[in-house]
């Protein structure tokens, strides 16, 4: 294996590594725990995620990427190196062709930072691709054809919405509202309406288990533990799915507005294609219950979620290398 084609979905919430011929070989949270006193990294990935909100003073668990952009360059580089080594082994490290995915709204400077971090982590050649294109390829859409496809990729830090035709982006927008904002909205709602302080991980649990963007046919509920802000003591309350819909309303409607704004700017021929073919959702954030129903309701266009929304971007990033070589032939 002289050169290996690897696709990396460098997400705010998780990093996925795709290897040609093997599929997605690694999926870990993009969290790094390090010791403040010695500046040494204690844990990376899942191990570090378990430390979020539970570390002693000298150990901090951080996410080196905020809203799809590198906020801590050194930590990102170490994290990338660790994940690549874990995925391919140390020996075959030096000759890798790596394509990395970034949100469509990032600046040239931010793209360069991702590229440099990947070279620093040991790549031979780095290709940067935009998230909606990767998501479309990963969702199984043939992006080379001259017809419009609309992709809504909702990640952890950003939501990318794009209309793709002939292998390129025609209209796109990227908003910094995504899965993490759903969690924050739940934390805020619990504090305001129940005087209960909960952590990021609890909020994520609520979102996954009973969270919804559209009224459920059957309401669900779950018990939530947190700290009562009045007494300062631990307390358990029951939360319903209707409450999560209210908590998430602001964030979900911003995503719907962004979809709307892209549709408004889409050339009429492509808009007709989209009305025919529908809107495709990818990314972990698209797993929020009722999101496709909400978008369909507000746009009148059939909306469906890709088969495996979590890995679509990683698969697409890996296949992009093949897509490029196909173009060159």
Coordinates of C-alpha atoms in Angstrom, one line a residue:
X1 CA 0.0 0.0 0.0
X2 CA 2.1 2.8 -1.3
X3 CA -0.4 5.6 -1.3
X4 CA -3.6 5.4 0.5
X5 CA -6.7 7.4 -0.2
X6 CA -8.3 8.6 3.0
X7 CA -11.2 10.9 3.6
X8 CA -11.6 12.7 6.8
X9 CA -14.7 14.4 8.0
X10 CA -13.3 16.9 10.4
X11 CA -16.4 17.8 12.3
X12 CA -17.1 20.0 15.3
X13 CA -18.7 17.1 17.1
X14 CA -16.9 14.1 15.7
X15 CA -14.2 13.0 13.3
X16 CA -14.8 10.2 10.9
X17 CA -12.1 8.5 8.8
X18 CA -12.9 6.7 5.6
X19 CA -10.4 4.4 3.9
X20 CA -10.8 3.4 0.3
X21 CA -11.9 -0.2 0.1
X22 CA -12.7 -0.4 3.8
X23 CA -15.3 2.2 4.4
X24 CA -15.5 4.3 7.6
X25 CA -13.0 2.8 9.9
X26 CA -13.1 5.3 12.7
X27 CA -15.7 7.5 14.3
X28 CA -14.7 9.4 17.4
X29 CA -15.8 12.6 19.1
X30 CA -13.6 15.6 18.4
X31 CA -12.7 16.1 22.0
X32 CA -9.2 16.3 23.5
X33 CA -8.5 16.2 27.2
X34 CA -5.2 17.7 28.4
X35 CA -3.5 18.5 31.6
X36 CA -3.2 22.3 32.1
X37 CA -0.2 22.0 34.4
X38 CA 2.0 19.9 32.1
X39 CA 0.2 20.7 28.8
X40 CA 0.3 17.0 28.0
X41 CA -2.6 15.3 26.2
X42 CA -4.4 12.9 28.5
X43 CA -7.0 11.4 26.2
X44 CA -8.5 11.9 22.7
X45 CA -11.8 11.0 21.2
X46 CA -14.4 8.9 23.1
X47 CA -12.2 8.6 26.2
X48 CA -12.0 12.4 26.4
X49 CA -15.7 12.9 25.7
X50 CA -16.5 10.9 28.8
X51 CA -14.5 13.5 30.8
X52 CA -16.5 16.5 29.5
X53 CA -17.9 18.3 32.6
X54 CA -16.3 15.7 34.9
X55 CA -12.7 16.6 35.2
X56 CA -10.6 17.9 38.1
X57 CA -9.3 21.5 37.9
X58 CA -6.0 20.7 36.1
X59 CA -7.5 18.6 33.4
X60 CA -9.6 20.2 30.7
X61 CA -11.6 18.5 28.0
X62 CA -11.9 20.8 25.0
X63 CA -13.2 20.7 21.5
X64 CA -10.5 22.1 19.2
X65 CA -13.0 22.8 16.5
X66 CA -15.8 25.4 17.0
X67 CA -18.5 25.7 14.4
X68 CA -16.6 23.8 11.8
X69 CA -13.5 26.0 12.2
X70 CA -10.2 25.3 13.9
X71 CA -10.2 27.2 17.2
X72 CA -7.0 25.5 18.6
X73 CA -4.5 24.8 15.9
X74 CA -2.0 22.7 17.9
X75 CA -4.6 20.5 19.5
X76 CA -6.3 19.9 16.2
X77 CA -3.1 18.8 14.6
X78 CA -2.3 16.4 17.5
X79 CA -5.9 15.1 17.3
X80 CA -5.7 14.5 13.5
X81 CA -2.3 12.8 13.8
X82 CA -3.8 10.5 16.5
X83 CA -6.9 9.6 14.5
X84 CA -5.0 9.0 11.3
X85 CA -2.4 6.7 13.1
X86 CA -5.2 4.9 14.8
X87 CA -7.0 4.3 11.5
X88 CA -4.0 3.3 9.3
X89 CA -1.2 2.3 11.6
X90 CA 2.1 4.2 12.0
X91 CA 4.2 2.6 9.2
X92 CA 2.0 3.6 6.3
X93 CA 1.6 7.1 7.5
X94 CA 4.0 9.1 5.2
X95 CA 2.5 8.4 1.8
X96 CA -1.1 9.3 2.4
X97 CA -3.3 11.2 0.1
X98 CA -5.9 12.7 2.3
X99 CA -9.0 14.7 1.5
X100 CA -10.5 16.7 4.3
X101 CA -13.9 18.2 4.4
X102 CA -14.8 21.7 5.6
X103 CA -18.0 23.7 5.8
X104 CA -18.9 25.6 2.7
X105 CA -18.8 29.0 4.4
X106 CA -15.2 28.9 5.6
X107 CA -12.6 31.5 4.4
X108 CA -9.5 30.8 2.5
X109 CA -7.4 31.3 5.7
X110 CA -9.5 28.8 7.5
X111 CA -9.2 26.3 4.7
X112 CA -5.4 26.8 4.7
X113 CA -5.3 26.1 8.5
X114 CA -7.0 22.8 7.9
X115 CA -4.7 22.0 5.1
X116 CA -1.6 22.9 7.1
X117 CA -2.8 20.9 10.1
X118 CA -3.3 17.8 7.9
X119 CA 0.2 18.2 6.3
X120 CA 1.7 18.7 9.8
X121 CA -0.1 15.5 10.9
X122 CA 1.9 13.7 8.2
X123 CA 0.0 13.7 4.8
X124 CA 1.8 13.6 1.5
X125 CA -1.0 15.3 -0.4
X126 CA -4.1 17.1 1.0
X127 CA -7.3 18.0 -0.9
X128 CA -9.9 20.2 0.8
X129 CA -13.5 19.7 -0.2
X130 CA -16.7 21.5 0.7
X131 CA -19.1 19.7 2.9
X132 CA -22.3 19.7 0.7
X133 CA -20.4 18.2 -2.2
X134 CA -19.0 15.4 0.1
X135 CA -22.4 14.9 1.6
X136 CA -24.0 14.5 -1.8
X137 CA -21.5 12.0 -3.0
X138 CA -21.8 10.1 0.2
X139 CA -25.6 10.1 0.0
X140 CA -25.2 8.3 -3.4
X141 CA -26.2 11.2 -5.6
X142 CA -24.5 11.4 -9.0
X143 CA -23.4 15.0 -8.8
X144 CA -21.8 15.0 -12.3
X145 CA -25.2 15.1 -14.0
X146 CA -26.7 18.5 -15.2
X147 CA -29.6 18.4 -12.8
X148 CA -30.2 20.2 -9.5
X149 CA -29.8 18.4 -6.2
X150 CA -30.4 20.0 -2.8
X151 CA -28.4 18.9 0.1
X152 CA -28.9 20.0 3.7
X153 CA -26.0 18.8 5.8
X154 CA -26.6 19.4 9.5
X155 CA -23.5 18.7 11.5
X156 CA -22.5 19.6 15.1
X157 CA -21.3 23.2 14.5
X158 CA -22.6 24.2 11.1
X159 CA -25.5 23.5 8.8
X160 CA -24.5 23.6 5.1
X161 CA -27.2 24.0 2.5
X162 CA -26.4 23.8 -1.1
X163 CA -27.8 23.2 -4.6
X164 CA -25.4 21.1 -6.6
X165 CA -25.3 20.5 -10.3
X166 CA -22.5 19.3 -12.7
X167 CA -20.1 18.5 -9.9
X168 CA -20.1 21.9 -8.4
X169 CA -22.1 24.1 -6.0
X170 CA -24.5 26.5 -7.7
X171 CA -26.0 28.2 -4.6
X172 CA -25.1 27.6 -1.0
X173 CA -25.1 29.0 2.5
X174 CA -23.6 27.9 5.7
X175 CA -25.1 28.8 9.1
X176 CA -23.6 28.3 12.5
X177 CA -26.7 26.6 13.8
X178 CA -26.5 22.9 14.1
X179 CA -26.6 19.9 16.5
X180 CA -24.6 21.7 19.3
X181 CA -27.1 24.5 19.2
X182 CA -29.9 22.0 19.7
X183 CA -28.2 20.9 22.9
X184 CA -27.6 24.4 24.1
X185 CA -31.2 25.3 23.4
X186 CA -32.3 22.4 25.6
X187 CA -29.9 23.5 28.4
X188 CA -31.4 27.0 28.3
X189 CA -35.0 25.8 28.2
X190 CA -34.4 23.6 31.3
X191 CA -32.8 26.5 33.2
X192 CA -35.6 29.0 32.3
X193 CA -38.6 26.8 32.6
X194 CA -37.6 24.3 35.3
X195 CA -34.9 26.0 37.2
X196 CA -32.8 23.0 36.5
X197 CA -29.2 23.1 35.5
X198 CA -28.1 20.2 33.2
X199 CA -24.9 19.5 31.3
X200 CA -24.1 19.2 27.6
X201 CA -24.2 15.4 27.7
X202 CA -27.6 15.3 29.4
X203 CA -29.0 17.8 26.9
X204 CA -27.7 15.6 24.1
X205 CA -29.4 12.5 25.7
X206 CA -32.7 14.4 25.8
X207 CA -32.3 15.5 22.2
X208 CA -31.6 11.9 21.0
X209 CA -34.3 10.2 23.1
X210 CA -37.3 12.5 22.9
X211 CA -36.2 15.6 21.0
X212 CA -38.4 16.6 18.1
X213 CA -38.7 19.4 15.6
X214 CA -42.3 18.7 14.7
X215 CA -45.3 17.5 16.8
X216 CA -45.0 13.7 17.4
X217 CA -47.9 11.5 16.8
X218 CA -47.4 10.1 20.3
X219 CA -45.8 12.3 22.9
X220 CA -42.8 10.9 24.7
X221 CA -41.3 11.8 28.0
X222 CA -38.2 11.0 30.1
X223 CA -36.8 11.7 33.5
X224 CA -34.0 14.2 33.6
X225 CA -31.5 14.7 36.5
X226 CA -29.8 18.0 37.2
X227 CA -29.2 20.6 39.8
X228 CA -32.1 22.7 41.1
X229 CA -31.0 26.3 40.8
X230 CA -33.1 27.4 43.8
X231 CA -32.0 24.8 46.4
X232 CA -28.7 23.9 44.8
X233 CA -29.5 20.2 45.3
X234 CA -29.8 17.4 42.7
X235 CA -33.4 17.0 41.4
X236 CA -35.2 14.8 38.9
X237 CA -38.0 16.1 36.7
X238 CA -40.0 14.6 33.8
X239 CA -39.6 16.3 30.4
X240 CA -41.9 15.8 27.4
X241 CA -41.3 15.8 23.7
X242 CA -43.6 18.8 23.3
X243 CA -41.3 20.8 25.5
X244 CA -38.3 19.8 23.4
X245 CA -40.1 21.0 20.3
X246 CA -40.7 24.4 22.0
X247 CA -37.0 24.5 23.2
X248 CA -35.7 23.7 19.7
X249 CA -38.1 25.9 17.8
X250 CA -35.8 28.9 17.3
X251 CA -32.8 26.8 16.1
X252 CA -34.9 24.6 13.8
X253 CA -36.7 27.6 12.2
X254 CA -33.3 29.2 11.4
X255 CA -32.4 26.1 9.5
X256 CA -35.7 26.2 7.6
X257 CA -35.1 29.9 6.8
X258 CA -31.7 29.1 5.4
X259 CA -33.2 26.4 3.2
X260 CA -35.7 28.9 2.1
X261 CA -33.1 31.5 1.2
X262 CA -31.1 29.0 -0.9
X263 CA -34.3 28.0 -2.7
X264 CA -35.1 31.7 -3.4
X265 CA -31.6 32.1 -5.1
X266 CA -31.8 28.9 -7.1
X267 CA -32.1 29.3 -10.9
X268 CA -35.6 28.2 -12.0
X269 CA -34.5 25.1 -14.0
X270 CA -32.7 23.7 -11.0
X271 CA -35.5 24.7 -8.7
X272 CA -37.8 22.6 -10.9
X273 CA -35.4 19.6 -10.5
X274 CA -35.4 20.0 -6.8
X275 CA -39.2 20.1 -6.6
X276 CA -39.1 16.8 -8.6
X277 CA -36.3 15.1 -6.8
X278 CA -36.7 16.4 -3.3
X279 CA -34.3 17.6 -0.6
X280 CA -31.8 15.3 1.0
X281 CA -30.7 15.6 4.6
X282 CA -27.4 14.4 5.8
X283 CA -25.2 14.9 9.0
X284 CA -25.8 13.8 12.6
X285 CA -28.1 16.8 13.2
X286 CA -30.6 15.5 10.6
X287 CA -31.4 12.6 12.9
X288 CA -33.4 14.9 15.1
X289 CA -36.9 13.5 15.0
X290 CA -39.4 15.5 12.9
X291 CA -36.9 17.6 11.0
X292 CA -37.7 16.3 7.6
X293 CA -41.4 16.7 8.3
X294 CA -40.8 20.3 9.4
X295 CA -38.8 21.2 6.2
X296 CA -41.3 19.5 4.0
X297 CA -44.2 21.3 5.7
X298 CA -42.5 24.7 5.3
X299 CA -41.2 24.3 1.8
X300 CA -43.8 21.9 0.2
X301 CA -40.9 19.8 -1.2
X302 CA -40.5 16.1 -0.4
X303 CA -37.6 15.8 2.1
X304 CA -35.8 12.6 3.0
X305 CA -32.8 11.7 5.1
X306 CA -29.9 9.9 3.5
X307 CA -29.4 6.2 4.4
X308 CA -26.6 6.7 6.8
X309 CA -26.6 10.4 7.5
X310 CA -23.7 10.3 10.0
X311 CA -21.2 8.8 7.7
X312 CA -22.3 10.3 4.4
X313 CA -19.8 13.2 4.5
X314 CA -16.9 10.9 5.4
X315 CA -17.7 8.4 2.7
X316 CA -18.2 11.3 0.2
X317 CA -14.9 12.8 1.2
X318 CA -13.1 9.5 0.6
X319 CA -14.9 8.9 -2.7
X320 CA -14.1 12.5 -3.8
X321 CA -10.5 11.3 -4.4
X322 CA -11.8 8.7 -6.8
X323 CA -14.2 11.3 -8.3
X324 CA -11.2 13.6 -9.0
X325 CA -9.1 10.9 -10.6
X326 CA -12.1 9.9 -12.7
X327 CA -12.3 13.5 -13.9
X328 CA -8.6 13.6 -14.8
X329 CA -8.7 10.4 -16.9

